[in-house]
C-alpha positions as a printed Julia matrix, in Angstrom:
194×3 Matrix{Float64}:
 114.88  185.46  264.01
 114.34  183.91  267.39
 114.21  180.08  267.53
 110.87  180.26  269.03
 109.1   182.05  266.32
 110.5   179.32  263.85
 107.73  177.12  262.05
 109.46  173.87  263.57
 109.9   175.19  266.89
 105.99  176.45  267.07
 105.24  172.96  266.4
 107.44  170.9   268.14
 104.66  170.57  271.67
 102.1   169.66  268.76
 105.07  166.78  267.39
 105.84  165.68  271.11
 102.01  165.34  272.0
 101.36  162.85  269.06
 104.55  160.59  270.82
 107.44  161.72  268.85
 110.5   162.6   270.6
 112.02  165.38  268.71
 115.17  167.18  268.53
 115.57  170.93  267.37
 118.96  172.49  266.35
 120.06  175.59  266.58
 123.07  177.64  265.63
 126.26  176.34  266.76
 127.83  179.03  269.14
 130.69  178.72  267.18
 128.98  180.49  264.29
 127.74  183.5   266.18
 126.27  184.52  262.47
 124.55  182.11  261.93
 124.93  179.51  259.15
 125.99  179.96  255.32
 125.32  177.87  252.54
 128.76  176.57  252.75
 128.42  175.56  256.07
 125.08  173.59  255.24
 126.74  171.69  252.93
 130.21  170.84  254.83
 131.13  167.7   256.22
 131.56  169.46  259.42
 127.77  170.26  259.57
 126.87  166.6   258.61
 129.11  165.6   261.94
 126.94  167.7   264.35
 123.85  165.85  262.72
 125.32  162.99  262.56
 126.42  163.57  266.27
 122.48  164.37  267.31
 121.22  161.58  264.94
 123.51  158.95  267.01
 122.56  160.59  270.27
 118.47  159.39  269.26
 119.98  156.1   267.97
 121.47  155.3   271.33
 118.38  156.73  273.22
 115.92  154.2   270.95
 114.14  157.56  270.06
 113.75  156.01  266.89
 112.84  155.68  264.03
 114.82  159.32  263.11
 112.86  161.61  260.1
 115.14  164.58  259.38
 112.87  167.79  259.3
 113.98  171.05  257.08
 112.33  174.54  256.9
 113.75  177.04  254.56
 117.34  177.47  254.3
 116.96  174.59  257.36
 115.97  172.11  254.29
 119.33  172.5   252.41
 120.49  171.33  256.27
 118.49  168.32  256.53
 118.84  167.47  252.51
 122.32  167.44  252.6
 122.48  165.5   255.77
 119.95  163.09  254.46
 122.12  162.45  250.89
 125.42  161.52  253.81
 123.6   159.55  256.35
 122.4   155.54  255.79
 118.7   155.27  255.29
 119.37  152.65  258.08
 119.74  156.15  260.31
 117.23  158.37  258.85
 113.95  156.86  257.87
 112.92  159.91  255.73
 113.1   163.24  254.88
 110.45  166.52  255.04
 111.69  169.8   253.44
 109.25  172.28  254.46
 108.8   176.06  252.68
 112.53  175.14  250.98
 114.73  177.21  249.82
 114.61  176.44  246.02
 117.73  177.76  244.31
 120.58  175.49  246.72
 118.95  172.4   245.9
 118.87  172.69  242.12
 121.38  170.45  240.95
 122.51  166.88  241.73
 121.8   166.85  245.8
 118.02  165.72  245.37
 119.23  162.85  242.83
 121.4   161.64  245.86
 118.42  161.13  248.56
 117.76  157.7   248.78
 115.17  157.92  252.01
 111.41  158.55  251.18
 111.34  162.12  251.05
 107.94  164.8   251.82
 107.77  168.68  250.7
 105.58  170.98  251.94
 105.23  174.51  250.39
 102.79  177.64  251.25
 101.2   178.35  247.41
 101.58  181.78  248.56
 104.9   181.61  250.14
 106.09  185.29  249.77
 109.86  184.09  250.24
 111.63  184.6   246.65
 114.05  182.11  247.11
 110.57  179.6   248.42
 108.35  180.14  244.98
 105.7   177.41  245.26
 106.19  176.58  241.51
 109.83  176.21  242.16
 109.05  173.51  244.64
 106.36  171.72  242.59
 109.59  171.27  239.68
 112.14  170.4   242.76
 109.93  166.93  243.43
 110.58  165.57  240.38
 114.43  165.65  241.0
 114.06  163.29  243.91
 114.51  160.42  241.38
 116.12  157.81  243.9
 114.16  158.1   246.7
 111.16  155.53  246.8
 108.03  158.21  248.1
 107.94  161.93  247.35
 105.29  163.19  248.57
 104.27  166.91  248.05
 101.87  169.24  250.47
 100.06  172.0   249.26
  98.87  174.35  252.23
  96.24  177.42  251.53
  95.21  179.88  253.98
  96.46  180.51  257.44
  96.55  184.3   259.27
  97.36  187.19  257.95
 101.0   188.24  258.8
 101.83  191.03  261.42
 102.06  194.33  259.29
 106.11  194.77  259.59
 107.21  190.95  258.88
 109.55  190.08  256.69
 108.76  188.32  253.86
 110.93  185.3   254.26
 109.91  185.27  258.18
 108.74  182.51  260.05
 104.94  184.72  260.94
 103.79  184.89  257.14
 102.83  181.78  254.53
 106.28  181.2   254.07
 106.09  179.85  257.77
 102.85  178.34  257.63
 101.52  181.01  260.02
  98.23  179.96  261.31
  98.44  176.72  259.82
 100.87  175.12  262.23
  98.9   172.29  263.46
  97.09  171.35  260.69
 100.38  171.13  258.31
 102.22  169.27  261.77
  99.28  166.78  261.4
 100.03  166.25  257.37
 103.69  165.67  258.03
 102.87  163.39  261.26
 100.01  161.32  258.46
 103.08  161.08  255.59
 105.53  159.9   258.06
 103.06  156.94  259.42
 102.67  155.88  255.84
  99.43  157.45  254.8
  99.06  159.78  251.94
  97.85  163.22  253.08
  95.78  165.51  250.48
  97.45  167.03  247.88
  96.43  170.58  249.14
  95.52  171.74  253.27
């Protein structure tokens, strides 16, 4: 998949419009194929976080929110559970991937933590019910907050189920689900379901 068609990159002018500064990341060129789960959940990954989160620090682009979608979330979890809450204010975990984070990782997030889910994300490894049960492991962190989002377009006819253009990447919902984060972030509580 391109970067561009990626749910965080469609709404990254939408994020920098509302006065964030935001930072997206990409696959290393060292990884020409992209990352595995392995790699998400190395120390070496953490470093180039780490290494973009200090970069913001020493820019005062802060306060720093750590932003997941998909397989992206086990990214931004596991970098989350590593990182000082003095560095990363909180966490979103957008249409995650459900199966990765089963276990002790969400028990180990100690930043207020957000996740958004498509009820009819077509993704397998993204069920909506599976994400409903994954909030209730995020037992140290002080907010979890969970977005429901309905609706949106209809996907192109070839797509991919666990592509960024269907529910699984909030297609057609972009802005509205970039304004939910945006609320969460600033402290308010957002609906339940968008």
């Amino acid at each position: 998949m391109a970067l561009g068609e990626n749910f965080l990159a469609r709404i990254l002018p939408y994020i920098v419009e509302h006065g964030y500064a935001a930072a997206l990341l990409g696959i290393p060129s060292d990884l020409p194929n992209g990352y595995s789960d392995k790699f998400r959940f190395s120390t070496e990954h953490v470093a180039d976080i780490s290494a973009v989160v200090e970069y913001l620090n020493q820019h005062a682009m802060t306060p720093i929110h750590l932003v997941g979608t998909s397989r992206g979330s086990l990214s931004a979890a596991w970098a989350a559970s590593k990182l000082e809450r003095l560095y990363v204010q909180s966490l979103v975990l957008t249409a995650t991937a459900i199966a990765p984070l089963q276990g002790p990782l969400p028990t180990q997030i100690k930043q207020p933590t957000l996740l958004v889910h498509h009820t009819e994300d077509p993704c397998p490894a993204a069920s909506y019910e599976g994400a409903l049960r994954l909030k209730k492991s995020f037992t140290a962190s002080p907010r979890v907050g969970f977005i429901g989002v309905t609706g949106g377009l209809d996907s192109p006819p070839k797509a991919r189920v666990c592509s960024a253009k269907t529910a699984h990447g909030f297609f057609g919902k972009e802005e509205r689900v970039a304004q939910a984060m945006l609320d969460w972030i600033e402290g308010q509580t957002p609906p339940p379901k968008i």
